[in-house]
CSV table of C-alpha atoms in Angstrom, one decimal:
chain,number,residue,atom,x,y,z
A,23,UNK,CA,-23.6,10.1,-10.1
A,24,UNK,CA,-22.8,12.1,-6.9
A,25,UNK,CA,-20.9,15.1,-7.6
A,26,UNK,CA,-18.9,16.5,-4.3
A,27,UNK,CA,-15.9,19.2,-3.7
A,28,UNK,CA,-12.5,17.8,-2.3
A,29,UNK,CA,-12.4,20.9,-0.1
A,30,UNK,CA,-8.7,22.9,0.3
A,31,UNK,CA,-7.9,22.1,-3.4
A,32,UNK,CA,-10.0,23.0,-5.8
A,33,UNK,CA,-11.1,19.8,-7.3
A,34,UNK,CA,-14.6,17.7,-7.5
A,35,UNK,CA,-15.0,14.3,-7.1
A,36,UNK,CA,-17.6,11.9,-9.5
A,37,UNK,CA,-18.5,9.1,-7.9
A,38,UNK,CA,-20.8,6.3,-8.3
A,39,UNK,CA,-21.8,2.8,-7.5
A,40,UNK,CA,-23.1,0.5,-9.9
A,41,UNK,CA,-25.6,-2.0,-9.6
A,42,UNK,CA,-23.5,-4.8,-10.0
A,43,UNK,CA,-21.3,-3.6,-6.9
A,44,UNK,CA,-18.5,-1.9,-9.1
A,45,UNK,CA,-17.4,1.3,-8.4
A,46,UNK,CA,-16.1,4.6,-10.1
A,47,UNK,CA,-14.3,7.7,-8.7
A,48,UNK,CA,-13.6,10.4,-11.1
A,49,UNK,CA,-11.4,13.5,-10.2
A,50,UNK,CA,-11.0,15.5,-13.1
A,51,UNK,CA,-7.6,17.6,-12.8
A,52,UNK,CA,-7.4,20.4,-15.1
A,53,UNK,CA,-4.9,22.2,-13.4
A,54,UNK,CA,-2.4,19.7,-13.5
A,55,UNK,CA,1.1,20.4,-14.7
A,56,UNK,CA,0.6,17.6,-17.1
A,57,UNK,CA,-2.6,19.3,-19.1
A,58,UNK,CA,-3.2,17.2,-21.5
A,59,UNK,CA,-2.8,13.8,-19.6
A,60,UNK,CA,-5.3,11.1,-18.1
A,61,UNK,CA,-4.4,8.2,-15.9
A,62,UNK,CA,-6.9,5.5,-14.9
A,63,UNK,CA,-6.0,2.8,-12.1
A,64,UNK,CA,-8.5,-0.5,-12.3
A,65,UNK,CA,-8.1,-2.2,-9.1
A,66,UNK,CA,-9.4,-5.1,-7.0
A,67,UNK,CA,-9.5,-5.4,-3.3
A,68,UNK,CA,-7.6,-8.5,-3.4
A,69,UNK,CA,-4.0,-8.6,-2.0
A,70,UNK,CA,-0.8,-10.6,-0.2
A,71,UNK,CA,-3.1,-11.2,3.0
A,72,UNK,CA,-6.4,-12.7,1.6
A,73,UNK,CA,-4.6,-15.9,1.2
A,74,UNK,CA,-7.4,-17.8,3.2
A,75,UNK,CA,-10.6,-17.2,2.3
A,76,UNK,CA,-14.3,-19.2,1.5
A,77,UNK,CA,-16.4,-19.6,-1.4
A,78,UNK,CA,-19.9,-20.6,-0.2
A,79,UNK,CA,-18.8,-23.8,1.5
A,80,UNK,CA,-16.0,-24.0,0.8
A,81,UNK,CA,-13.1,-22.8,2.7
A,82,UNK,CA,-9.8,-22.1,0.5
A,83,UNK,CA,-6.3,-21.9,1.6
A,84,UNK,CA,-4.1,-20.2,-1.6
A,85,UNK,CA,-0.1,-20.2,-2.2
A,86,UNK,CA,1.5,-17.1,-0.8
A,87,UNK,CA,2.0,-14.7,-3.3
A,88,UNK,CA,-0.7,-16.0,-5.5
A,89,UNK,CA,-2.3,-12.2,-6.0
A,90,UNK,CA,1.0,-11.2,-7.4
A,91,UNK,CA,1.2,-14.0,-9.3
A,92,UNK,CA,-2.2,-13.5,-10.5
A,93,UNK,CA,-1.9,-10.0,-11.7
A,94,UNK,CA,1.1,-11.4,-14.3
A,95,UNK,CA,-0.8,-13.9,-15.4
A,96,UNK,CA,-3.9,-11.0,-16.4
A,97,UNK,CA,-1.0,-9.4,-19.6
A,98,UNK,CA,-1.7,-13.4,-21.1
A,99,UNK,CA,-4.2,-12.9,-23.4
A,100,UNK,CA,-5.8,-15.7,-25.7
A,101,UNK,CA,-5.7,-13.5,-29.0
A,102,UNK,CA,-1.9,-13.3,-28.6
A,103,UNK,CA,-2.5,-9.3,-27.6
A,104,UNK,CA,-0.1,-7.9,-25.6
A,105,UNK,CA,-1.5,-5.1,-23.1
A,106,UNK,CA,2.4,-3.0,-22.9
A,107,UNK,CA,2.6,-2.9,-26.7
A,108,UNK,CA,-1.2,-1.9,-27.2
A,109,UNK,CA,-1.2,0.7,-24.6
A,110,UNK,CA,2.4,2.1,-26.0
A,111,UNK,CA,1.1,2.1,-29.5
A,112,UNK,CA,-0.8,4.9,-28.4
A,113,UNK,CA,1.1,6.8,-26.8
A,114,UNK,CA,0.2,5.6,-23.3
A,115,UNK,CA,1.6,4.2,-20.4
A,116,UNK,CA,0.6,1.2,-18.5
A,117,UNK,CA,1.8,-1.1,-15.2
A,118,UNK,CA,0.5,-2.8,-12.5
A,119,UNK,CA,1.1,-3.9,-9.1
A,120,UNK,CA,0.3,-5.5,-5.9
A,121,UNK,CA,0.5,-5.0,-2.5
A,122,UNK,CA,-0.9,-6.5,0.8
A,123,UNK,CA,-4.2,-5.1,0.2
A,124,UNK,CA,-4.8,-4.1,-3.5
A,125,UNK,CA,-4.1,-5.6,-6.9
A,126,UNK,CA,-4.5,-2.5,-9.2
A,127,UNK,CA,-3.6,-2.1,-13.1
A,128,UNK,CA,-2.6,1.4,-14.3
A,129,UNK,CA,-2.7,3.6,-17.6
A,130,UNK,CA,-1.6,7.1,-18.5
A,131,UNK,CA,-2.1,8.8,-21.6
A,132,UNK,CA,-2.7,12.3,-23.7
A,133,UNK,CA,-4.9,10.6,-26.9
A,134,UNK,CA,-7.3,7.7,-27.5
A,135,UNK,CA,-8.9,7.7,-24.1
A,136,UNK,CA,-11.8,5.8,-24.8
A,137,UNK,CA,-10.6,3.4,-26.7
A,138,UNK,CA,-7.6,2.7,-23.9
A,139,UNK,CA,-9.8,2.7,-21.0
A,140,UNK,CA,-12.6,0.2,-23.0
A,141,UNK,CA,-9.1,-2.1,-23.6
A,142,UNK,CA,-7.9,-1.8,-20.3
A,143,UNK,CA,-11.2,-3.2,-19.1
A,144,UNK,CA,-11.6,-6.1,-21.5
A,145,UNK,CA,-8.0,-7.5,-20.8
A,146,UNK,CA,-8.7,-7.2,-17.0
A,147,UNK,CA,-11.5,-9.6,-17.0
A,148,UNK,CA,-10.8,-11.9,-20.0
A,149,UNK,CA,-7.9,-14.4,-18.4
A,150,UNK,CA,-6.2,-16.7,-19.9
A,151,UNK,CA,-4.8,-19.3,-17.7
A,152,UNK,CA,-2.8,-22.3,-19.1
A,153,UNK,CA,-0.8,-25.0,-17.8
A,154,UNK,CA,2.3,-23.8,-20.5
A,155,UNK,CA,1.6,-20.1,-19.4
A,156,UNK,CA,1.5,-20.6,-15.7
A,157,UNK,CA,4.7,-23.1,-16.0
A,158,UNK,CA,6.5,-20.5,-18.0
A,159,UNK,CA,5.8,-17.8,-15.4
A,160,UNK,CA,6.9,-19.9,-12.3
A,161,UNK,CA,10.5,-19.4,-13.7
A,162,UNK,CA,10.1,-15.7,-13.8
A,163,UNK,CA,8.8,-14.9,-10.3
A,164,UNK,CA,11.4,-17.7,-8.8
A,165,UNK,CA,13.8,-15.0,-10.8
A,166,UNK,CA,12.4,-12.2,-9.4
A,167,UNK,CA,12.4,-13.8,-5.9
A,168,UNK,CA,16.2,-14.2,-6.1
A,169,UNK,CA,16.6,-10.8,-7.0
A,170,UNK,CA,15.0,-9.5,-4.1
A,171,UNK,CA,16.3,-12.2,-1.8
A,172,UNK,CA,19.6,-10.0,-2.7
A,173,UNK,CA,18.4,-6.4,-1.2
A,174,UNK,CA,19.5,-5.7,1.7
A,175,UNK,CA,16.0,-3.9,3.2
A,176,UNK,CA,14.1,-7.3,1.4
A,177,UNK,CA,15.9,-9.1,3.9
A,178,UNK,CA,15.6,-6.8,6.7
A,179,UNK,CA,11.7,-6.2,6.1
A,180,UNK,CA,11.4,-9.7,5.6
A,181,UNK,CA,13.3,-11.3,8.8
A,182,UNK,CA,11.4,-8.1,10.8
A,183,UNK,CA,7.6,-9.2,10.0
A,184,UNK,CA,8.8,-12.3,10.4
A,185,UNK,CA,9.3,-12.2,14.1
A,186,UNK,CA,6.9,-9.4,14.5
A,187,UNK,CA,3.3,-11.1,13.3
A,188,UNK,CA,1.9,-14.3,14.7
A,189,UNK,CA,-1.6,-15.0,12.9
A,190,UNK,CA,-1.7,-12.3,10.5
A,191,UNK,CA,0.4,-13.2,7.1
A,192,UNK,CA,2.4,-10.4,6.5
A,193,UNK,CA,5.4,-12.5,7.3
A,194,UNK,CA,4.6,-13.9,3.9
A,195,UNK,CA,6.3,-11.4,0.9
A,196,UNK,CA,4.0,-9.9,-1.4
A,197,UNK,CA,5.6,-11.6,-4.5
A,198,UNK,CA,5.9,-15.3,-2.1
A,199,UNK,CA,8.2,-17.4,-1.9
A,200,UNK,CA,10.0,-20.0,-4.5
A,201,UNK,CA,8.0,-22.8,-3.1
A,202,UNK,CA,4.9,-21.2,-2.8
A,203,UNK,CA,5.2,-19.9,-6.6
A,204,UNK,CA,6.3,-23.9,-7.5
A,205,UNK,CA,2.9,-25.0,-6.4
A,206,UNK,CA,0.5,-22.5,-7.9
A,207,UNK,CA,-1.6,-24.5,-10.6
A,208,UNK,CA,-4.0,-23.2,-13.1
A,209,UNK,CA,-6.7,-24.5,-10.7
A,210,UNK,CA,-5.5,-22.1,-8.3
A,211,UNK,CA,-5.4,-18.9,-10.3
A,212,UNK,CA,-8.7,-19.7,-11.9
A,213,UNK,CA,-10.5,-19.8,-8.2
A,214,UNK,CA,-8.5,-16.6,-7.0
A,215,UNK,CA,-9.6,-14.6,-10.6
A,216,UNK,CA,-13.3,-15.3,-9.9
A,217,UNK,CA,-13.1,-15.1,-6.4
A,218,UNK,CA,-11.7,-11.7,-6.7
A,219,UNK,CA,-12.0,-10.2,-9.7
A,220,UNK,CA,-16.2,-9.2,-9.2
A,221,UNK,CA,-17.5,-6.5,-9.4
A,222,UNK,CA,-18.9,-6.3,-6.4
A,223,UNK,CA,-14.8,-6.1,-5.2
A,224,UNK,CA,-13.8,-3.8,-7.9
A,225,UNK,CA,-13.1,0.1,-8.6
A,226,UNK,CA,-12.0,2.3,-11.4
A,227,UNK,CA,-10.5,5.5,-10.5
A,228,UNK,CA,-9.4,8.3,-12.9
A,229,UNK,CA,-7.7,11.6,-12.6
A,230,UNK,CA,-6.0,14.4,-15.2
A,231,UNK,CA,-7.8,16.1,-18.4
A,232,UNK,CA,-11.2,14.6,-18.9
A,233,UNK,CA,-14.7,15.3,-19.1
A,234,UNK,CA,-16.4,13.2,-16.6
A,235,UNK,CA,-19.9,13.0,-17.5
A,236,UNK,CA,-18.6,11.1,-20.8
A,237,UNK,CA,-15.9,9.0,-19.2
A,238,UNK,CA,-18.8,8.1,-16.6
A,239,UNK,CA,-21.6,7.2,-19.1
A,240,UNK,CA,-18.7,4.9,-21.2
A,241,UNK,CA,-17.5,2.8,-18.0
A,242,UNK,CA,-21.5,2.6,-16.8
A,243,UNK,CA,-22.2,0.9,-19.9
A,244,UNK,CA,-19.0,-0.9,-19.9
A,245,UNK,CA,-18.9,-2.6,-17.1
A,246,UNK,CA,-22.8,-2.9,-16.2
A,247,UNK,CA,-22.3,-5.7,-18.5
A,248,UNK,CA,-20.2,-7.6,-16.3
A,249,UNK,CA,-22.1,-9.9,-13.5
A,250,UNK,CA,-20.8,-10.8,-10.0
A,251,UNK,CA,-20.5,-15.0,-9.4
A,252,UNK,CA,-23.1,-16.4,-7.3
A,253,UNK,CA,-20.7,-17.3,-4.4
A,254,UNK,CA,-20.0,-14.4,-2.3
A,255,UNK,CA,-16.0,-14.4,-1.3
A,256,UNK,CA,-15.4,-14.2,2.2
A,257,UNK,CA,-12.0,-13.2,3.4
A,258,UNK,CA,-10.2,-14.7,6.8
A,259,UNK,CA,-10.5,-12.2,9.8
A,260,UNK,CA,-7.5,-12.2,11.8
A,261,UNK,CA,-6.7,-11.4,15.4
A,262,UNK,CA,-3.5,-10.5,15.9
A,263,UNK,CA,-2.4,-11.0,19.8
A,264,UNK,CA,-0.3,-8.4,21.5
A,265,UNK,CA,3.1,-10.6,21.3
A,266,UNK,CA,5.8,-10.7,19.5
A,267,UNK,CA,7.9,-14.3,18.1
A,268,UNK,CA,11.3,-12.9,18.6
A,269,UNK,CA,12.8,-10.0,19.7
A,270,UNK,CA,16.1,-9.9,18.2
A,271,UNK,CA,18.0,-11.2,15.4
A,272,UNK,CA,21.4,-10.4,13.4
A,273,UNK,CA,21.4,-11.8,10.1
A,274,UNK,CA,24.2,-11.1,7.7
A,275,UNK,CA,24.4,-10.1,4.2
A,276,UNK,CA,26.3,-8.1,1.0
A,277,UNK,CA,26.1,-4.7,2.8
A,278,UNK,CA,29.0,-1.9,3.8
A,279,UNK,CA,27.3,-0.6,6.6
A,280,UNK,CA,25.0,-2.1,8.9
A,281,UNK,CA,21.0,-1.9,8.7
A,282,UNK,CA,18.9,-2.1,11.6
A,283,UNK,CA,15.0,-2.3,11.7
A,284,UNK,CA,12.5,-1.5,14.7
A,285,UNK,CA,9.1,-2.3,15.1
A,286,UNK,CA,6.7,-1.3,17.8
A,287,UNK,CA,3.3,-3.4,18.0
A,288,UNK,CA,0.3,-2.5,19.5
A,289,UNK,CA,-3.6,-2.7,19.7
A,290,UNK,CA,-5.9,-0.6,17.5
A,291,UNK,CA,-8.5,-0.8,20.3
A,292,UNK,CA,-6.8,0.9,22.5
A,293,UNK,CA,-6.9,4.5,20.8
A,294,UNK,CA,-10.1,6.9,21.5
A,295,UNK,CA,-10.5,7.6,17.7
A,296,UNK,CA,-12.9,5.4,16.2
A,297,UNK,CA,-12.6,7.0,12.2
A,298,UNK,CA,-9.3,4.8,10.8
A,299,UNK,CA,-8.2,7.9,8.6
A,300,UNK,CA,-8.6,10.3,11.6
A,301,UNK,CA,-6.1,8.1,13.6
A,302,UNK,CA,-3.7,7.9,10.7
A,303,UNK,CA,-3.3,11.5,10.4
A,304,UNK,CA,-2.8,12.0,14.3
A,305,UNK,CA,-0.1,8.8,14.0
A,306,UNK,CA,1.6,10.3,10.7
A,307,UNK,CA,2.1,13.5,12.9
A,308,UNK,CA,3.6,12.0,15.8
A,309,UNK,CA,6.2,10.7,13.7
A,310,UNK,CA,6.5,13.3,11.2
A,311,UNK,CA,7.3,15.5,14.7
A,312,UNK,CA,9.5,13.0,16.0
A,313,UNK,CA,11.6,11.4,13.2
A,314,UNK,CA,10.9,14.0,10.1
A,315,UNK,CA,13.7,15.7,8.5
A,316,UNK,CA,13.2,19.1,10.8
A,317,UNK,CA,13.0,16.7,14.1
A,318,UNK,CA,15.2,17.3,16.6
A,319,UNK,CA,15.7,13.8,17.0
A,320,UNK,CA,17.0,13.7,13.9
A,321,UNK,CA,19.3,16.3,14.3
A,322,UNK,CA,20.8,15.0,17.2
A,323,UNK,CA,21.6,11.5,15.6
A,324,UNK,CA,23.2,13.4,12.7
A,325,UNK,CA,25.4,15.1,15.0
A,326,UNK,CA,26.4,12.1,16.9
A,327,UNK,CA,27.3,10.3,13.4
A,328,UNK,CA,25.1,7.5,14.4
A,329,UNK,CA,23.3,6.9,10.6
A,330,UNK,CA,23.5,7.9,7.6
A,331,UNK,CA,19.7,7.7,6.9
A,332,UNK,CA,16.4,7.0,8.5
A,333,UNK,CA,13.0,5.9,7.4
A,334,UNK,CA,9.4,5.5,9.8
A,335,UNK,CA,6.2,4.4,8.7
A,336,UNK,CA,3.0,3.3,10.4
A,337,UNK,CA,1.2,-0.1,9.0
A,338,UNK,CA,-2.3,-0.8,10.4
A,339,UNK,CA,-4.5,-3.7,9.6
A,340,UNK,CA,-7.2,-5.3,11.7
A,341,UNK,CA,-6.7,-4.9,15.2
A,342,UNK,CA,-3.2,-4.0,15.2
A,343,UNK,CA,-0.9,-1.2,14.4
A,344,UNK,CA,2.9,-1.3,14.3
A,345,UNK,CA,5.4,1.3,14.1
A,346,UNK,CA,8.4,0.9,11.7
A,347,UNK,CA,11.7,2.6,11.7
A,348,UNK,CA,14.9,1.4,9.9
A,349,UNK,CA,18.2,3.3,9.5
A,350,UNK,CA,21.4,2.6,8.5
A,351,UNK,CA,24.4,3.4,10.5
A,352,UNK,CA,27.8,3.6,10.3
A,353,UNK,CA,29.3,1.1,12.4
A,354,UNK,CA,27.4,-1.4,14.5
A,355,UNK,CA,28.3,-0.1,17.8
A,356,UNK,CA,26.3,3.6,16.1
A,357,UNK,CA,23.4,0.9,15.3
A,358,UNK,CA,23.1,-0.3,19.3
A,359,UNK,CA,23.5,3.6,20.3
A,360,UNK,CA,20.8,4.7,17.8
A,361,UNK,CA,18.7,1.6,19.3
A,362,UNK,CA,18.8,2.9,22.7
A,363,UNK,CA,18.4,6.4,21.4
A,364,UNK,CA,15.2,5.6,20.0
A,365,UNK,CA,13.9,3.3,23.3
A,366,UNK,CA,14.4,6.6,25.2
A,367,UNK,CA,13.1,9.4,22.8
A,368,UNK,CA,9.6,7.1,22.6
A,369,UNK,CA,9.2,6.0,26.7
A,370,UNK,CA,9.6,9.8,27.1
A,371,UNK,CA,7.8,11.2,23.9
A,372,UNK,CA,6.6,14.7,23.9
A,373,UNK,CA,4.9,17.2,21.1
A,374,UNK,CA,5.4,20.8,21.7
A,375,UNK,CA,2.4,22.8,20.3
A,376,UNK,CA,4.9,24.8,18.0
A,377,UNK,CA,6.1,21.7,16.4
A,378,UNK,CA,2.1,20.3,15.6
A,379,UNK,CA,1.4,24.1,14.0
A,380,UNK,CA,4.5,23.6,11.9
A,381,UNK,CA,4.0,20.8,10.7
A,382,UNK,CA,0.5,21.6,9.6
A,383,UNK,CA,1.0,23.9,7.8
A,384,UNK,CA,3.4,21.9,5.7
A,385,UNK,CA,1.0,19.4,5.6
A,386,UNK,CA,-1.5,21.7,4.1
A,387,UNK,CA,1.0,22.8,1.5
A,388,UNK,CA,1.8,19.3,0.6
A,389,UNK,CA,-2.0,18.7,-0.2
A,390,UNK,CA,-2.3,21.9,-2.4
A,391,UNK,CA,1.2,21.1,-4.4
A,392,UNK,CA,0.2,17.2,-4.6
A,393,UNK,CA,-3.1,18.0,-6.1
A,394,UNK,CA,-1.2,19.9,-9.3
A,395,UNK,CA,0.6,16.6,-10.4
A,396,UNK,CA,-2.5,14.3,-11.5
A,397,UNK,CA,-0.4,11.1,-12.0
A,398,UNK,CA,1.2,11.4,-8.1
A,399,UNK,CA,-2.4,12.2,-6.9
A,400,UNK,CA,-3.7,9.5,-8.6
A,401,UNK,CA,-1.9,7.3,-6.2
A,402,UNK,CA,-2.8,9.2,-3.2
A,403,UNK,CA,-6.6,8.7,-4.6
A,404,UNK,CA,-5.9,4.9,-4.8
A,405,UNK,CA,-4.8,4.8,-1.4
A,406,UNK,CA,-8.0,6.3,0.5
A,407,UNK,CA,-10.0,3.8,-1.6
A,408,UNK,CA,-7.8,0.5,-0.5
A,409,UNK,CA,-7.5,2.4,3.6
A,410,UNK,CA,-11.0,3.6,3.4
A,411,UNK,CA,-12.8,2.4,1.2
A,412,UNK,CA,-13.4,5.8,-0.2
A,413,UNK,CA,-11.8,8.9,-0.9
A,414,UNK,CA,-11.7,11.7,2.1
A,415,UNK,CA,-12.5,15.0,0.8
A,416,UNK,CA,-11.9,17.1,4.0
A,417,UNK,CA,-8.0,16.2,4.1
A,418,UNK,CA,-7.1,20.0,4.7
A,419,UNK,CA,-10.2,21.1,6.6
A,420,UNK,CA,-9.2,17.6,9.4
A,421,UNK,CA,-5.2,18.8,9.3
A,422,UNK,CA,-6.7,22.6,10.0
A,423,UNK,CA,-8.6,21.1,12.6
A,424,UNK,CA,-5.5,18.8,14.9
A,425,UNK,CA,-5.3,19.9,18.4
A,426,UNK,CA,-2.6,19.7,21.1
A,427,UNK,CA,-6.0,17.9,23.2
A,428,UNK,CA,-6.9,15.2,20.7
A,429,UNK,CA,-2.9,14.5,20.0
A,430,UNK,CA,-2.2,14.1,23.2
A,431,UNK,CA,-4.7,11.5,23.9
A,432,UNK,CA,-3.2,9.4,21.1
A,433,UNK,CA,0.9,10.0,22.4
A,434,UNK,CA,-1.0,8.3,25.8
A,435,UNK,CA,-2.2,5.1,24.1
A,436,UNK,CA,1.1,4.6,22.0
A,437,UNK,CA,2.4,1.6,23.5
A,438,UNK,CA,6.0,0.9,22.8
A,439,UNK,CA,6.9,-2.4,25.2
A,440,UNK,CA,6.1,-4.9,22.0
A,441,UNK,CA,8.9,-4.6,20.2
A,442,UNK,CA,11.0,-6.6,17.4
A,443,UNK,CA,14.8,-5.9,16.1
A,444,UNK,CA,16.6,-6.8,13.0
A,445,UNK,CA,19.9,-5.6,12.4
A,446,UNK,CA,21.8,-6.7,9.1
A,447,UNK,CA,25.6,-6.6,9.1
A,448,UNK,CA,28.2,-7.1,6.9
A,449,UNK,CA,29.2,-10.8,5.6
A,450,UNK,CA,32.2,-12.8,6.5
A,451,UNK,CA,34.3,-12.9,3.6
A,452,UNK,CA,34.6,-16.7,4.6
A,453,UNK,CA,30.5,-16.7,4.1
């Protein structure tokens, strides 16, 4: 077990690999608000994209929405047990949830740790698929699709990474679509599970009250037991060229004020930062400066009454990176002003020294204050391991250390000439 400070925050990391591949990452959190709590995440690297994959020879093309559909299907258990009502007789908490990248199942509790932690374990890697079971949840997820065929930003986000991606598949939804849930067969989920669900492609995380030399010798013996499958899974690369499919469309739907959505595509080669959570701190500053509640960007659109609201995030995956910003506005004419707004703030961007000192500061602030609410930071902790495949420990000491020189060199690589637009207006009442 390697023991190691997460500097800025006073907190130590556990961690260690086990033979079979699996691997742990303890942060004990005895400072948290919550004293007396625990929460675990069990995870798999196995998400929306890894749709196309091989299995020794075999090369395997899955339903969209197939790792969603897989992580309901893990609550069936043969014995009739249900997971929610054996974690909540105790007091604890449990979920699960998938993205594009991670399948993860989460608990949270004050009591019976050991004997919550040994159960979420065993009902993660005892499956039971059947042809009723599987039938029976088709119906569900077709529900749940129609639900969020209904939201307004599901449509928007939808149509966007539709006309933004070419090869890689985030233009398919992480829950799929009704006829890719249709043809999912027992067949299917059985060669995703084992494909997947190895050890070798697993982690445990845990953070709150614990002692972690216990916790660590109870999940080494645990799940030293379980073996990885002789075939080695081997996901799809893609390649995702510099173009875009379409660089406009209106759609229309149950919404009072218009919607719009931006996004801004370019390569990850082109940036001089070779560490991926380097970059993504330089990135989340440039936009944190430029579109953050402080911004003067922001301030200005307020003033001008062009949106009631606006939202910016950076997704990066292989060898591309693409900028998201959606708003809502007022009145569509607002939604073509705030469009040009934005063309022109980002072909003439500029950070002033001042407002990359600011910011850090709050930034280190934010760390410090995160790390006192164990059951937030245990998200933040799952999302190093999923970007990184690890969790950074030097978050504070790397903000302390961002530089007007280094930023700069970034804001001259952002390339902003790829770019796709959604905007979602109101229905005809004849519609």
């Amino acid at each position: 077990m390697r023991e190691e400070e997460i500097r800025g925050v006073d907190l130590k990391a556990y961690t260690k690999t086990l033979a079979n591949g699996f691997k742990i990452y303890l942060v004990p959190n005895k400072k948290s608000k919550k004293k007396n709590k625990y929460y675990a995440a069990l995870g798999t690297h196995y998400g929306a994209l890894d749709i196309d994959f091989s299995l020794g020879n075999k090369t395997i093309s899955s339903p969209a929405g197939i790792a969603h559909f897989l992580e309901h299907k893990i609550f069936a258990q043969e014995d009739g047990v249900d997971p929610f009502t054996f974690f909540s007789e105790s007091g604890c908490y449990s979920n699960a949830y998938t993205n594009y990248k991670v399948t993860c199942f989460i608990i949270g509790g004050s009591k019976e740790l050991e004997k919550n932690l040994d159960f979420l374990i065993d009902f993660v890697h005892q499956p039971y698929f059947t042809k009723e079971n599987v039938e029976q949840e088709k119906d569900i997820i077709v529900q749940e699709i129609r639900m969020y065929q209904d939201n307004p930003g599901y449509q928007v986000s939808e149509t966007l990474s539709k006309n933004i991606y070419l090869q890689l598949p985030f233009y398919n939804q992480v829950i799929g679509s009704e006829k890719s849930v249709r043809s999912v067969t027992v067949e299917d989920l059985n060669t995703c599970y084992h494909a997947f669900y190895q050890p070798q492609n697993m982690f445990l995380v845990m953070t709150g009250n614990f002692d972690p030399i216990t916790v660590m010798e109870q999940l080494t013996e645990k799940i030293s037991k379980f073996e990885n499958k002789k075939e080695v899974v081997k996901i799809k690369k893609y390649h995702e060229p510099m173009k875009i499919k379409k660089e406009m469309e209106v759609i229309h739907g149950k919404v009072e004020l218009p919607k719009v959505a931006i996004a801004y595509k370019m390569s990850r080669d082109s940036f001089p930062i070779v560490e991926d959570y380097v970059l993504d701190l330089y990135l989340n500053m440039i936009t944190a400066i430029s579109f953050g509640s402080t911004s003067d960007f922001r301030e200005m659109i307020r003033k001008r009454g062009l949106t009631t609201g606006i939202g910016y995030y950076f997704r990066r995956s292989s060898n591309c990176i693409t900028l998201f910003i959606e708003a809502e506005c007022k009145t569509e004419t607002a939604a073509d002003e705030l469009i040009e707004e934005i063309d022109k703030y980002l072909k003439h961007l500029v950070i002033h020294p001042e407002d990359l000192e600011r910011i850090k500061k709050v930034w280190i602030s934010s760390e410090i204050i995160r790390s006192d609410y164990a059951e937030n930071y245990l998200d933040y902790l799952v999302d190093d391991i999923i970007e990184y495949n690890r969790i950074v420990l030097d978050y504070v000491d790397l903000i302390r250390k961002m530089n007007m020189k280094e930023l700069e060199k970034i804001v001259a690589k952002l390339n902003f000439k790829q770019r796709s637009i959604v905007k979602l207006l109101k229905q005809d009442k004849e519609n």
